[in-house]
């Protein structure tokens, strides 16, 4: 669930970047860490902010405890 790829990105990072809100919701329900950072220090919230399709993903992350002050 929280296993990173070669770049340190988890499935949640990738789903957030792609704006896949249904997948994001399912990953969170299965216990995905909403604050896990990748090798460059980016959390799923950062990927959501960088996405053109991330509005609902943003709501899901924040509603499930994502740290909005993460740097």
Coordinates of N, CA and C in Angstrom, one line a residue:
X1 N 0.8 -1.2 0.0 CA 0.0 0.0 0.0 C 0.9 1.3 0.0
X2 N 1.8 1.3 0.9 CA 2.7 2.5 1.0 C 4.1 2.2 0.4
X3 N 4.2 1.2 -0.4 CA 5.5 0.8 -1.0 C 5.8 1.7 -2.1
X4 N 6.9 2.4 -2.0 CA 7.3 3.4 -3.1 C 7.9 2.8 -4.3
X5 N 7.8 3.5 -5.4 CA 8.5 3.0 -6.6 C 10.0 3.5 -6.6
X6 N 10.6 3.5 -7.7 CA 12.1 3.9 -7.8 C 12.3 5.3 -7.4
X7 N 11.3 6.2 -7.5 CA 11.4 7.6 -7.2 C 10.8 7.9 -5.9
X8 N 10.4 6.9 -5.1 CA 9.9 7.2 -3.8 C 8.4 7.5 -3.8
X9 N 7.8 7.4 -4.9 CA 6.3 7.7 -5.0 C 5.5 6.5 -4.7
X10 N 4.5 6.7 -3.9 CA 3.5 5.6 -3.6 C 2.4 5.6 -4.6
X11 N 1.6 4.6 -4.6 CA 0.4 4.6 -5.5 C -0.5 5.8 -5.2
X12 N -0.5 6.3 -3.9 CA -1.3 7.5 -3.6 C -0.7 8.7 -4.3
X13 N 0.6 8.9 -4.3 CA 1.2 10.0 -5.0 C 0.8 10.0 -6.5
X14 N 0.9 8.9 -7.1 CA 0.5 8.8 -8.6 C -0.9 9.0 -8.8
X15 N -1.8 8.5 -8.0 CA -3.2 8.7 -8.2 C -3.6 10.1 -8.0
X16 N -3.0 10.8 -7.0 CA -3.2 12.2 -6.8 C -2.8 13.1 -8.0
X17 N -1.6 12.8 -8.5 CA -1.1 13.5 -9.6 C -2.0 13.4 -10.8
X18 N -2.6 12.2 -11.0 CA -3.5 11.9 -12.2 C -4.9 12.3 -11.9
X19 N -5.2 12.8 -10.7 CA -6.6 13.2 -10.4 C -7.6 12.1 -10.3
X20 N -7.1 10.9 -9.9 CA -7.9 9.8 -9.8 C -8.6 9.7 -8.5
X21 N -9.6 10.5 -8.3 CA -10.3 10.6 -7.0 C -10.8 9.3 -6.4
X22 N -11.4 8.5 -7.3 CA -11.9 7.2 -6.8 C -10.8 6.3 -6.3
X23 N -9.7 6.3 -7.0 CA -8.5 5.5 -6.5 C -8.0 6.1 -5.3
X24 N -7.9 7.4 -5.2 CA -7.3 8.1 -4.0 C -8.2 7.7 -2.8
X25 N -9.5 7.7 -2.9 CA -10.4 7.4 -1.9 C -10.2 5.9 -1.4
X26 N -10.1 5.0 -2.4 CA -9.9 3.6 -2.0 C -8.6 3.4 -1.3
X27 N -7.5 4.0 -1.8 CA -6.2 3.9 -1.2 C -6.3 4.4 0.3
X28 N -6.9 5.5 0.5 CA -7.0 6.1 1.8 C -7.8 5.1 2.7
X29 N -8.9 4.6 2.2 CA -9.7 3.6 3.0 C -9.0 2.4 3.3
X30 N -8.0 2.0 2.5 CA -7.2 0.8 2.8 C -5.9 1.1 3.6
X31 N -5.8 2.4 4.1 CA -4.7 2.7 5.0 C -3.5 3.4 4.4
X32 N -3.6 3.9 3.2 CA -2.5 4.7 2.6 C -2.1 5.8 3.5
X33 N -0.8 6.1 3.6 CA -0.3 7.2 4.4 C -0.4 8.5 3.6
X34 N -1.3 9.4 4.1 CA -1.5 10.6 3.3 C -0.4 11.6 3.5
X35 N 0.5 11.4 4.4 CA 1.6 12.3 4.6 C 3.0 11.7 4.2
X36 N 3.0 10.6 3.6 CA 4.3 10.0 3.2 C 5.0 10.8 2.1
X37 N 6.2 11.1 2.3 CA 7.0 11.9 1.4 C 7.8 11.0 0.5
X38 N 8.1 11.5 -0.7 CA 9.0 10.8 -1.7 C 10.4 11.2 -1.4
X39 N 11.3 10.7 -2.3 CA 12.7 11.0 -2.2 C 13.1 12.5 -2.2
X40 N 12.2 13.3 -2.8 CA 12.5 14.7 -2.9 C 11.7 15.5 -1.8
X41 N 11.0 14.8 -1.0 CA 10.3 15.4 0.1 C 8.9 15.9 -0.2
X42 N 8.3 15.4 -1.3 CA 7.0 15.7 -1.7 C 6.0 14.7 -1.2
X43 N 4.9 15.2 -0.7 CA 3.8 14.4 -0.2 C 2.7 14.3 -1.3
X44 N 1.7 13.4 -1.1 CA 0.6 13.3 -2.1 C -0.1 14.7 -2.3
X45 N -0.1 15.5 -1.2 CA -0.8 16.8 -1.3 C 0.0 17.7 -2.3
X46 N 1.3 17.6 -2.3 CA 2.0 18.4 -3.3 C 1.7 18.0 -4.7
X47 N 1.6 16.6 -4.9 CA 1.2 16.1 -6.3 C -0.2 16.6 -6.7
X48 N -1.1 16.6 -5.7 CA -2.4 17.1 -6.0 C -2.4 18.5 -6.4
X49 N -1.7 19.3 -5.7 CA -1.6 20.8 -6.0 C -1.0 21.0 -7.4
X50 N -0.1 20.1 -7.9 CA 0.5 20.2 -9.2 C -0.3 19.7 -10.3
X51 N -1.4 19.0 -9.9 CA -2.3 18.4 -11.0 C -3.3 19.3 -11.4
X52 N -3.7 19.2 -12.7 CA -4.8 20.0 -13.2 C -6.2 19.4 -12.9
X53 N -6.1 18.2 -12.3 CA -7.4 17.5 -12.0 C -7.5 17.1 -10.5
X54 N -6.9 17.8 -9.7 CA -6.8 17.4 -8.3 C -7.7 18.0 -7.3
X55 N -8.7 18.7 -7.6 CA -9.6 19.4 -6.6 C -10.2 18.4 -5.7
X56 N -10.8 17.4 -6.2 CA -11.5 16.4 -5.3 C -10.5 15.6 -4.5
X57 N -9.4 15.3 -5.1 CA -8.3 14.6 -4.4 C -7.8 15.4 -3.2
X58 N -7.7 16.7 -3.4 CA -7.3 17.6 -2.4 C -8.2 17.6 -1.2
X59 N -9.5 17.6 -1.5 CA -10.5 17.5 -0.4 C -10.4 16.1 0.3
X60 N -10.2 15.1 -0.4 CA -10.1 13.7 0.2 C -8.8 13.7 1.1
X61 N -7.7 14.2 0.7 CA -6.5 14.2 1.5 C -6.6 15.0 2.7
X62 N -7.1 16.2 2.6 CA -7.3 17.1 3.8 C -8.3 16.6 4.7
X63 N -9.4 16.0 4.2 CA -10.4 15.4 5.0 C -9.9 14.2 5.8
X64 N -8.8 13.6 5.3 CA -8.3 12.4 6.0 C -7.0 12.7 6.6
X65 N -6.7 13.9 7.0 CA -5.6 14.2 7.9 C -4.3 14.6 7.2
X66 N -4.3 14.9 5.9 CA -3.1 15.4 5.3 C -2.6 16.7 5.9
X67 N -1.4 16.8 6.2 CA -0.8 18.0 6.8 C -0.7 19.1 5.8
X68 N -1.5 20.1 5.9 CA -1.5 21.2 4.9 C -0.2 22.1 5.1
X69 N 0.5 21.9 6.2 CA 1.7 22.7 6.4 C 3.0 22.0 6.1
X70 N 2.9 20.8 5.5 CA 4.0 20.0 5.2 C 4.9 20.7 4.2
X71 N 6.2 20.6 4.3 CA 7.1 21.3 3.4 C 8.0 20.4 2.7

